[in-house]
PDB file of C-alpha atoms in Angstrom:
ATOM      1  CA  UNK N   1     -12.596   6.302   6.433  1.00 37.00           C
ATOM      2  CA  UNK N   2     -14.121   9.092   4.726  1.00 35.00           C
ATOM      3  CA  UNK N   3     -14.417   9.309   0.944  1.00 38.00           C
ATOM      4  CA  UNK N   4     -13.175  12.826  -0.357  1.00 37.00           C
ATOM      5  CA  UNK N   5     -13.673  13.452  -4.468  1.00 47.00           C
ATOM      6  CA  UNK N   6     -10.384  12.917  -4.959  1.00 52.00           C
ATOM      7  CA  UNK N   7      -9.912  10.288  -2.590  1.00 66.00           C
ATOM      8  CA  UNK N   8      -7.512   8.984   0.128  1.00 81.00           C
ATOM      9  CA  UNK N   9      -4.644   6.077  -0.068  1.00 88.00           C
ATOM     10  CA  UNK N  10      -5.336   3.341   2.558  1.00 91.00           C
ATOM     11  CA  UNK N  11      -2.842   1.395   4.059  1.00 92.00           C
ATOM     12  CA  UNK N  12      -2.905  -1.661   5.726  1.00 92.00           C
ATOM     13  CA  UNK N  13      -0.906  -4.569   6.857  1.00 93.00           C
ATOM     14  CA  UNK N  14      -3.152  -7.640   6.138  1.00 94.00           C
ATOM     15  CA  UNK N  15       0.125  -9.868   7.177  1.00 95.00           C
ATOM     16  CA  UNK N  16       3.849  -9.616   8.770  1.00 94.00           C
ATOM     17  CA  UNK N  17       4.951  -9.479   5.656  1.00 96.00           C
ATOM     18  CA  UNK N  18       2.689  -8.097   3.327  1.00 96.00           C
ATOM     19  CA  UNK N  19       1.447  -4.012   2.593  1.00 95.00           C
ATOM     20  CA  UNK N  20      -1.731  -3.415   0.763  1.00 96.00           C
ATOM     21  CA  UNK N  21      -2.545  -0.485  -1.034  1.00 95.00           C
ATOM     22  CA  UNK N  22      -6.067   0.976  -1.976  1.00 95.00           C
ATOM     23  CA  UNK N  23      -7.454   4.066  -3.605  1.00 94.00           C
ATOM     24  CA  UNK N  24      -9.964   4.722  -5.904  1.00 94.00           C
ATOM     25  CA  UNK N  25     -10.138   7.175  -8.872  1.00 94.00           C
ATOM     26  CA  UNK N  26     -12.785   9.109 -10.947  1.00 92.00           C
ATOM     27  CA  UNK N  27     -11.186   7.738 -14.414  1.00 93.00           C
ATOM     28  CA  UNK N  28     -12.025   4.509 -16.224  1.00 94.00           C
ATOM     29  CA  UNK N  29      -9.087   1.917 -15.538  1.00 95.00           C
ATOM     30  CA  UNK N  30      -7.688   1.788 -18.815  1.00 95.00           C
ATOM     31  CA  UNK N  31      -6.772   5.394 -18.597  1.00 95.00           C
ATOM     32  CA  UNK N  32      -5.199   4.661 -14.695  1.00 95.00           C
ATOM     33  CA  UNK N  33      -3.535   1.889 -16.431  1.00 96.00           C
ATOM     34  CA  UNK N  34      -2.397   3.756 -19.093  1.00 95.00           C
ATOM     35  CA  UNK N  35      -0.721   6.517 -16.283  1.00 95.00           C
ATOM     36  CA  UNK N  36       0.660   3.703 -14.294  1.00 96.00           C
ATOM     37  CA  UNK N  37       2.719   1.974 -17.412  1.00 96.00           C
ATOM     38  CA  UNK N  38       3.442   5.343 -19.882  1.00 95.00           C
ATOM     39  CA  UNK N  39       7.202   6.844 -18.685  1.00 96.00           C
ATOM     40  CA  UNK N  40       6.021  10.476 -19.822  1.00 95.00           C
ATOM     41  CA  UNK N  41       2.807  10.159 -17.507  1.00 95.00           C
ATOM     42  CA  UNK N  42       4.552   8.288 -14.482  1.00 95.00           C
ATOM     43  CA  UNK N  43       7.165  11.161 -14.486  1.00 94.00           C
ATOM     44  CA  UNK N  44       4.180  13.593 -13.486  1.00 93.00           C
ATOM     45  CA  UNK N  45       2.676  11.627 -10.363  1.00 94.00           C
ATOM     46  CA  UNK N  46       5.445   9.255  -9.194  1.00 93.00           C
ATOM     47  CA  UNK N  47       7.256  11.676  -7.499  1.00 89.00           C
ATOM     48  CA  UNK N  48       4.454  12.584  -4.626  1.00 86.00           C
ATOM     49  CA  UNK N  49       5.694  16.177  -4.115  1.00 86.00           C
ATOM     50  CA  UNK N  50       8.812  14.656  -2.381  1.00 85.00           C
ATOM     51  CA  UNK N  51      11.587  15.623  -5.086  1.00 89.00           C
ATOM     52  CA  UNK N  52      12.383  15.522  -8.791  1.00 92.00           C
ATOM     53  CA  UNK N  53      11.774  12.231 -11.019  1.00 94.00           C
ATOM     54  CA  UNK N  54      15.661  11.920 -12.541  1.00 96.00           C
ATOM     55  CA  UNK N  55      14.757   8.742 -14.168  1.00 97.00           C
ATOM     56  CA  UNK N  56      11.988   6.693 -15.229  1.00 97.00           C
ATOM     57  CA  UNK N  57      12.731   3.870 -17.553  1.00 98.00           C
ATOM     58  CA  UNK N  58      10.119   0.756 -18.576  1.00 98.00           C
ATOM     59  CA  UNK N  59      10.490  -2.098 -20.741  1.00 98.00           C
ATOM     60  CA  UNK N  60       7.045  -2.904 -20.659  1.00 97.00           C
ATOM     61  CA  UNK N  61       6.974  -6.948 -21.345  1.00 98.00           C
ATOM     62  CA  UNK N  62       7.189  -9.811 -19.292  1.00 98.00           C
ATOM     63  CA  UNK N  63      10.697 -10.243 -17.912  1.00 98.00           C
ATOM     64  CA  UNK N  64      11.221  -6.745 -19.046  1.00 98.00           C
ATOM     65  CA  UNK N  65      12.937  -4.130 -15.985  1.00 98.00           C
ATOM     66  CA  UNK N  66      11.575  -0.605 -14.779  1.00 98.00           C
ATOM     67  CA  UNK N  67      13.792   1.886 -12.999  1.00 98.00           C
ATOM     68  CA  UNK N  68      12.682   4.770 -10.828  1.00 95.00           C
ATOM     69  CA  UNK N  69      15.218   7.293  -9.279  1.00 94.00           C
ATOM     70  CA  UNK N  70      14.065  10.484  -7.224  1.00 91.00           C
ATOM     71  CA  UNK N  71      16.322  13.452  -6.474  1.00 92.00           C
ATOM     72  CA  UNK N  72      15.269  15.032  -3.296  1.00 87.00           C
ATOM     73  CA  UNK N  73      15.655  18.910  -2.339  1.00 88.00           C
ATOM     74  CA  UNK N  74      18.811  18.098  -0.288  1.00 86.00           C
ATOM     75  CA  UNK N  75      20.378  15.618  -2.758  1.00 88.00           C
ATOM     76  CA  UNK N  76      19.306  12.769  -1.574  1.00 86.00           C
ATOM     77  CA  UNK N  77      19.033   9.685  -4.429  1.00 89.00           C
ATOM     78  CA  UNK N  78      15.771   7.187  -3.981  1.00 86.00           C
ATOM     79  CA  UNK N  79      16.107   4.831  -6.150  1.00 91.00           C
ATOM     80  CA  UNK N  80      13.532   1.273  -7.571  1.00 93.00           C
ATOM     81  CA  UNK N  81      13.944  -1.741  -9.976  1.00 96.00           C
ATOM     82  CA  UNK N  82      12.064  -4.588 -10.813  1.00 98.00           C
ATOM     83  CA  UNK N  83      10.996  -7.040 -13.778  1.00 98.00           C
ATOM     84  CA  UNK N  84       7.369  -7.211 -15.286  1.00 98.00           C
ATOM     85  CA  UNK N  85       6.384 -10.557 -14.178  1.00 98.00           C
ATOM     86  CA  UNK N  86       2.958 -10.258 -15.307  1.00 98.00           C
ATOM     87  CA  UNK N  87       1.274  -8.641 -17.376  1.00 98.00           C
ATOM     88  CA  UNK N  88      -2.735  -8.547 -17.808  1.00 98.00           C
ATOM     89  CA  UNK N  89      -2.929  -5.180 -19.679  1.00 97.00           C
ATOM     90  CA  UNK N  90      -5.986  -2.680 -18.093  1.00 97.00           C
ATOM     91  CA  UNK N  91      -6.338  -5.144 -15.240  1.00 98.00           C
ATOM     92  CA  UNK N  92      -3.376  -6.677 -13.487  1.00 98.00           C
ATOM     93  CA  UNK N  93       0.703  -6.176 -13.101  1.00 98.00           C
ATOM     94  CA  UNK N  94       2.863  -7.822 -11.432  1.00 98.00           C
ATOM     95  CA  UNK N  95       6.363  -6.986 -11.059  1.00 98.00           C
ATOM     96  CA  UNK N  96       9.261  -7.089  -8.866  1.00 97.00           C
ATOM     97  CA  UNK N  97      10.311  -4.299  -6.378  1.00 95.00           C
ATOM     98  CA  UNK N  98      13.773  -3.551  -5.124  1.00 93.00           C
ATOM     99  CA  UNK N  99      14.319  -0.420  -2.942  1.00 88.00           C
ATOM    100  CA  UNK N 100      18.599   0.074  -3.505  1.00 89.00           C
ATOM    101  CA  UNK N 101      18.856   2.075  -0.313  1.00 82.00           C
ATOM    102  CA  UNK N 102      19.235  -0.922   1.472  1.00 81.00           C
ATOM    103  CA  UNK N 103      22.127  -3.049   2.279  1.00 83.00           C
ATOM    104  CA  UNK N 104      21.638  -6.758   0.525  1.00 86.00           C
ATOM    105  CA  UNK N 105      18.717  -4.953  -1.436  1.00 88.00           C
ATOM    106  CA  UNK N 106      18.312  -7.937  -4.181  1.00 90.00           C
ATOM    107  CA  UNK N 107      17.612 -10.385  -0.970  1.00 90.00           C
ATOM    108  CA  UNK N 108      15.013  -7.918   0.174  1.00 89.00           C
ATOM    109  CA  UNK N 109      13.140  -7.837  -3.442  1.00 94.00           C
ATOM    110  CA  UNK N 110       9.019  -7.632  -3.161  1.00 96.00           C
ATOM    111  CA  UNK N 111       6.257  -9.286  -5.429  1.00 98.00           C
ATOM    112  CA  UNK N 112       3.880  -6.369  -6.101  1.00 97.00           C
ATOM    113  CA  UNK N 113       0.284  -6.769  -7.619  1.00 98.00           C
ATOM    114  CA  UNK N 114      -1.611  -3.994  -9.468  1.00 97.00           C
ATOM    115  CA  UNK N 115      -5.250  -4.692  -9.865  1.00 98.00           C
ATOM    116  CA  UNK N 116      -8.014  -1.840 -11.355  1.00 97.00           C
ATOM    117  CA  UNK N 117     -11.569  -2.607 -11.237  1.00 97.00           C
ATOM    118  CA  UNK N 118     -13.888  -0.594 -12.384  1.00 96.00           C
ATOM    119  CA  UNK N 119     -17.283   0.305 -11.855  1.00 95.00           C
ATOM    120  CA  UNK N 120     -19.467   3.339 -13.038  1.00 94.00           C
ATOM    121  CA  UNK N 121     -16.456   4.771 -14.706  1.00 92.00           C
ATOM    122  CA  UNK N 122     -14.699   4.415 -11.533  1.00 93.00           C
ATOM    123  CA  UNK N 123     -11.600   2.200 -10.859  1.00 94.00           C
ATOM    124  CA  UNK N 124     -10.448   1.035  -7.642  1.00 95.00           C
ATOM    125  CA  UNK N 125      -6.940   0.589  -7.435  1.00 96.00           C
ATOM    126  CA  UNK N 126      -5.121  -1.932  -5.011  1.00 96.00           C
ATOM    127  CA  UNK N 127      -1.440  -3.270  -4.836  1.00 96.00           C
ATOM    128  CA  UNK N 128      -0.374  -5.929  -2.870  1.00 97.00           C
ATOM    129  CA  UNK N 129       3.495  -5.453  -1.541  1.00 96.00           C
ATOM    130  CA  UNK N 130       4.914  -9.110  -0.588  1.00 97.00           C
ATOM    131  CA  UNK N 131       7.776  -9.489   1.154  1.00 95.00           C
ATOM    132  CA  UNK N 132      10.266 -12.265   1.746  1.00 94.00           C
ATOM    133  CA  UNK N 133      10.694 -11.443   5.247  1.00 93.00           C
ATOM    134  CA  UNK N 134       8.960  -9.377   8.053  1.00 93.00           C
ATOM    135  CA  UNK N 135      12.509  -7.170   8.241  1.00 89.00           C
ATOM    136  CA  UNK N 136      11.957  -6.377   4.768  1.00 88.00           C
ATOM    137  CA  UNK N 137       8.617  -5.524   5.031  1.00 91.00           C
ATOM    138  CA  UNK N 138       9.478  -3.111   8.171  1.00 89.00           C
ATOM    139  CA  UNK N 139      12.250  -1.300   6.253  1.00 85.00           C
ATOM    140  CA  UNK N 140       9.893  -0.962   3.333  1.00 86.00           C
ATOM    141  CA  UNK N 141       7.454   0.657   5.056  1.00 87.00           C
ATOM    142  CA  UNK N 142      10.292   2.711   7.234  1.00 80.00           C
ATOM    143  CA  UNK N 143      11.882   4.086   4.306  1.00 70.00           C
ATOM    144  CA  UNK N 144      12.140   7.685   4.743  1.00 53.00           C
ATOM    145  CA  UNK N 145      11.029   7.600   8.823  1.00 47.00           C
ATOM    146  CA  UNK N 146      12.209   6.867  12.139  1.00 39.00           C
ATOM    147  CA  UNK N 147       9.647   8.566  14.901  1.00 38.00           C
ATOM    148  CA  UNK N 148       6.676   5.904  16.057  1.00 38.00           C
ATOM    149  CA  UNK N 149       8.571   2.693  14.832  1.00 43.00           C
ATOM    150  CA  UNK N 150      10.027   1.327  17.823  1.00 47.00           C
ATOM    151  CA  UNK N 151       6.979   1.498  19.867  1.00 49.00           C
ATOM    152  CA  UNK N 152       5.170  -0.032  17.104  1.00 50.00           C
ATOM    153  CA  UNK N 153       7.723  -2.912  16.795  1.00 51.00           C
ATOM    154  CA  UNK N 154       7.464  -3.420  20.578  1.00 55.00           C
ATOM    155  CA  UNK N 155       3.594  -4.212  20.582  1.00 55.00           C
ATOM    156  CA  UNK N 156       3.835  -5.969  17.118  1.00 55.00           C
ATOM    157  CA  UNK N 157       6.558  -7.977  18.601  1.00 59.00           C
ATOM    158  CA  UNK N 158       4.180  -8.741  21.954  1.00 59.00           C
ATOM    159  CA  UNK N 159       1.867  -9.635  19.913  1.00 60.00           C
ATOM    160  CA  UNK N 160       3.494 -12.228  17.598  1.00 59.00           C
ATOM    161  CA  UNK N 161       5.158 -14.182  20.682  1.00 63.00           C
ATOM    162  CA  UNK N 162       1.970 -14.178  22.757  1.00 62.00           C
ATOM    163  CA  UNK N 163       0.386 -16.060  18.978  1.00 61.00           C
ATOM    164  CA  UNK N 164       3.633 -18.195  18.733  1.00 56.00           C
TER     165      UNK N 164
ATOM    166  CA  UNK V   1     -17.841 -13.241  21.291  1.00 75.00           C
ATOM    167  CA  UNK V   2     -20.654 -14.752  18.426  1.00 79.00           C
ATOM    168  CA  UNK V   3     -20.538 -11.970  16.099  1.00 82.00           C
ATOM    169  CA  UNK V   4     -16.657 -11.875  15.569  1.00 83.00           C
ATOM    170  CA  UNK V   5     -16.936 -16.039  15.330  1.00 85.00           C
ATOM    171  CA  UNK V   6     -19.511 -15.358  12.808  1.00 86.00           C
ATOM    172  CA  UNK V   7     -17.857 -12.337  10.969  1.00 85.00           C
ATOM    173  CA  UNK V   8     -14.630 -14.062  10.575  1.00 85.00           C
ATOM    174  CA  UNK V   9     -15.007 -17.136   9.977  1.00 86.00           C
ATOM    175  CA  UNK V  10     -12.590 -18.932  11.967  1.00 87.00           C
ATOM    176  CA  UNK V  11     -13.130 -21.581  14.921  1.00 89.00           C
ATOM    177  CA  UNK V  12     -14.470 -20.442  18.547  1.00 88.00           C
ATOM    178  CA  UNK V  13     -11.245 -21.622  20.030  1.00 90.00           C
ATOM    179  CA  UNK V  14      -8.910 -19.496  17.747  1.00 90.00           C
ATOM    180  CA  UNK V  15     -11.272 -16.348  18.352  1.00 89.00           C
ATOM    181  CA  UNK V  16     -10.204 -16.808  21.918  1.00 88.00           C
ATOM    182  CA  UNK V  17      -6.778 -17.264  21.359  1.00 90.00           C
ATOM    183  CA  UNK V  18      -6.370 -14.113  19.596  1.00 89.00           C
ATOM    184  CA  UNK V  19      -8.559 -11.909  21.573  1.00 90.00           C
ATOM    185  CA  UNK V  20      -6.711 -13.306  24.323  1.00 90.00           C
ATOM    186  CA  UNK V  21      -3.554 -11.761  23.129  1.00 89.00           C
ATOM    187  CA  UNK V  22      -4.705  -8.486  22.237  1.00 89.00           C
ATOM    188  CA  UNK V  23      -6.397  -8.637  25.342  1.00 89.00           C
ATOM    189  CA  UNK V  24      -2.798  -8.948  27.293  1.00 88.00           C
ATOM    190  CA  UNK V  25      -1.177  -6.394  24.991  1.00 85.00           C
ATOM    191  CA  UNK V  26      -4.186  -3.901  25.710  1.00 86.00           C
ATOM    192  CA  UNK V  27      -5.598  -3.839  22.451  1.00 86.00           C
ATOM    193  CA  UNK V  28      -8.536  -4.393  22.943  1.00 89.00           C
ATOM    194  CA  UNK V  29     -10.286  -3.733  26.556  1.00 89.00           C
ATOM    195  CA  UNK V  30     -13.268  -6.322  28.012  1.00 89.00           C
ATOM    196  CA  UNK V  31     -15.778  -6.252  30.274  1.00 90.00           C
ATOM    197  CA  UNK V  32     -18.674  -8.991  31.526  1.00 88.00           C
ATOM    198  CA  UNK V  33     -22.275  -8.394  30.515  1.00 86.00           C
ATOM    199  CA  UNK V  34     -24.249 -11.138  32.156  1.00 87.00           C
ATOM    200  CA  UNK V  35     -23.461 -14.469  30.251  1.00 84.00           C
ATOM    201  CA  UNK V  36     -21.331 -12.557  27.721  1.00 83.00           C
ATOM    202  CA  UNK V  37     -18.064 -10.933  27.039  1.00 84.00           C
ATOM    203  CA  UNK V  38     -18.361  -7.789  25.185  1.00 88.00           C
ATOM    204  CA  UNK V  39     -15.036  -6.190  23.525  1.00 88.00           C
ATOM    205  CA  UNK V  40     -13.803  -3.010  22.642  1.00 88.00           C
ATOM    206  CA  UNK V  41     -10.932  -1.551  20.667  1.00 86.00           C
ATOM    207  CA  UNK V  42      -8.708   0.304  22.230  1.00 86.00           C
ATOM    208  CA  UNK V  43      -7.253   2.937  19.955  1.00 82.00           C
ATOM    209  CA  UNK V  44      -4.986   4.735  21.939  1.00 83.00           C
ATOM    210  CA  UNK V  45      -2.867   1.219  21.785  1.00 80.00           C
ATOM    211  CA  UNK V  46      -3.003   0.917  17.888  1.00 79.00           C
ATOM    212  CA  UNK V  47      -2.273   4.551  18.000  1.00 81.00           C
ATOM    213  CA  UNK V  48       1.424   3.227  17.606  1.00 79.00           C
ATOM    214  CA  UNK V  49       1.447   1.067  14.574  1.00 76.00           C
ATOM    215  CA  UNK V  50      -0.890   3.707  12.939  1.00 79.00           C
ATOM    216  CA  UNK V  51       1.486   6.210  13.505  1.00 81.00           C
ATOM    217  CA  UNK V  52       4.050   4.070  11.904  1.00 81.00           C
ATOM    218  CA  UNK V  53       2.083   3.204   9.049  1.00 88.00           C
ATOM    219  CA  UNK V  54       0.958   6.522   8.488  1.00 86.00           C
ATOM    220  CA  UNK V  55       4.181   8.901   6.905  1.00 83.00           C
ATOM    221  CA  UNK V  56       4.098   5.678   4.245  1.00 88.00           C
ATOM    222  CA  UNK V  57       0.501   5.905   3.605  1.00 90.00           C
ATOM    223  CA  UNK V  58       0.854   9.993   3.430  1.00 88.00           C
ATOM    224  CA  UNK V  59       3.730   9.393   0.067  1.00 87.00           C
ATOM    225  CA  UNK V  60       0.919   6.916  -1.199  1.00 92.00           C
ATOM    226  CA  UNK V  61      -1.481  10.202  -0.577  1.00 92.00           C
ATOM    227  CA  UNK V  62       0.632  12.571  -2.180  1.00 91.00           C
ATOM    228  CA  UNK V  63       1.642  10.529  -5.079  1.00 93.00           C
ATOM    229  CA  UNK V  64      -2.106   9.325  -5.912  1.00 95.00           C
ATOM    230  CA  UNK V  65      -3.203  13.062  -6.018  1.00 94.00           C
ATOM    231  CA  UNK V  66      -0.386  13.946  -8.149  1.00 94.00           C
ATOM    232  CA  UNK V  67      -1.797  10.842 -10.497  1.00 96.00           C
ATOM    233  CA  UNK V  68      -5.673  12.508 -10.134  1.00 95.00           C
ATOM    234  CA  UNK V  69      -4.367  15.283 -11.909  1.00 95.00           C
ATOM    235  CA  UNK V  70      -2.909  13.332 -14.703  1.00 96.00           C
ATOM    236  CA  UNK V  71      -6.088  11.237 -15.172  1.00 96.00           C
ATOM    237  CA  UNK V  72      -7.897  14.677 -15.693  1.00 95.00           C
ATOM    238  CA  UNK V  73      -5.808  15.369 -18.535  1.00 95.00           C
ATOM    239  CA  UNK V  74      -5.966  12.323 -20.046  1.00 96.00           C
ATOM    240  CA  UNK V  75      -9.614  12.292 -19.541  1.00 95.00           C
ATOM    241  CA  UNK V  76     -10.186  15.898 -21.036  1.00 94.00           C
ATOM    242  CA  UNK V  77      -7.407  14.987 -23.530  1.00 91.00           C
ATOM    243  CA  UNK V  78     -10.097  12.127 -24.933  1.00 88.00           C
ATOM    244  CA  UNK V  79     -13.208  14.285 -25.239  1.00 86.00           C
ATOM    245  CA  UNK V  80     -10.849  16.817 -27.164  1.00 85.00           C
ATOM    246  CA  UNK V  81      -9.707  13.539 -29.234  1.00 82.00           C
ATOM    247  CA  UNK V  82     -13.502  12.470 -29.756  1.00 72.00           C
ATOM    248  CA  UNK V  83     -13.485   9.343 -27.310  1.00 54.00           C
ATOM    249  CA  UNK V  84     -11.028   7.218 -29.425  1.00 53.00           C
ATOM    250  CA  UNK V  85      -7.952   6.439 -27.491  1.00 48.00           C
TER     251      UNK V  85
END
């Protein structure tokens, strides 16, 4: 994939039930660090253009909880929660992630894992989505789109009973 | 056949097994060159799951360009500052 200045999120799906994250930046990692875990700054990016950021709240400790809500255009509420789980400050966060659009959303609850590295000045981000289930995974990813997923789910599907 | 053995590690047998399957699914296309099997990846059948993937991976876009722009504050904000954070 081509590498732009400002760079391009890849996604992939190294398991059923895992999503992994990577993009890198032109900033040293304590400052993406510093964006990532500072309400003010997450306020400014979290949002990706889709709506308004109507809450962003972080107890930033170990067993501490975060809590993202979006308002979009037409009124629509997206909301997040999770608990710091750990903490390895400039280098490594993980925390729980609970998307409350979903029915039984607590069951559904994903590990993530921030990591920055950085060389030259440059960091390269990655986070690591883990799922308890495939389903969960599959919604996660689906949140916010229907078209393409069935026909994906059919070959995925082929695949994993032709492995099983 | 060799080179993916060799690439990913993982026993002959199981390299099989899973080319195999993509094989049946059409992921991947094969034809016979002499003693050898040579494999290809067929895109238009990924086409799919990348399509899928992709609307996710566009938010993750969006919202990491948003986060550029922050960075360049934050960056210009510690030259103004004299490098001490």
């Amino acid at each position: 994939m081509a590498m732009t200045t400002s760079g391009t999120a890849t996604v992939s799906l190294p398991t059923d039930t895992q999503i992994l994250i990577t993009r890198e930046f032109a900033a040293p990692r304590r400052l993406v660090y510093k964006a990532w875990t500072t309400p003010e700054l997450v306020q400014r990016w979290w949002h990706a253009n889709r709506g308004e950021m109507t809450t962003c709240e972080i107890d930033f400790r170990v067993g501490g909880t975060w809590r993202y809500v979006m308002v979009t255009p037409d009124g629509l509420e997206v909301a997040f929660h999770g608990e710091y789980r750990e903490i390895v400050p400039n280098e490594r966060l993980v925390s729980t992630e609970v998307y409350e659009g979903i029915p039984d959303a607590e069951a559904h609850a994903a590990l993530d894992t921030l990591t920055l590295t950085e060389i030259d000045g440059r960091t390269t981000l990655t986070i690591l989505v883990e799922h308890p289930t495939k389903e969960g995974r599959d919604m996660h990813i689906n949140s916010g789109m229907e078209d393409g997923m069935q026909d994906a789910m059919d070959l995925l599907e082929q695949v994993a009973v032709s492995l099983g | 056949m060799n080179d993916l053995v060799a690439q990913l590690g993982l026993a002959q047998p199981q390299v099989s097994k899973h080319l195999r399957v993509l094989r049946e699914v059409g992921a991947v296309d094969v034809r016979e060159s002499g003693r050898q099997r040579l494999y290809r990846l067929n895109g238009n059948a990924l086409k799919p799951i990348h399509d899928w993937v992709k609307e996710y991976e566009r938010t993750w876009s969006e919202r990491f360009d948003q986060l550029d722009v922050v960075l360049e504050d934050l960056m210009e904000k510690e030259e103004d500052d004299g490098n001490d954070d």
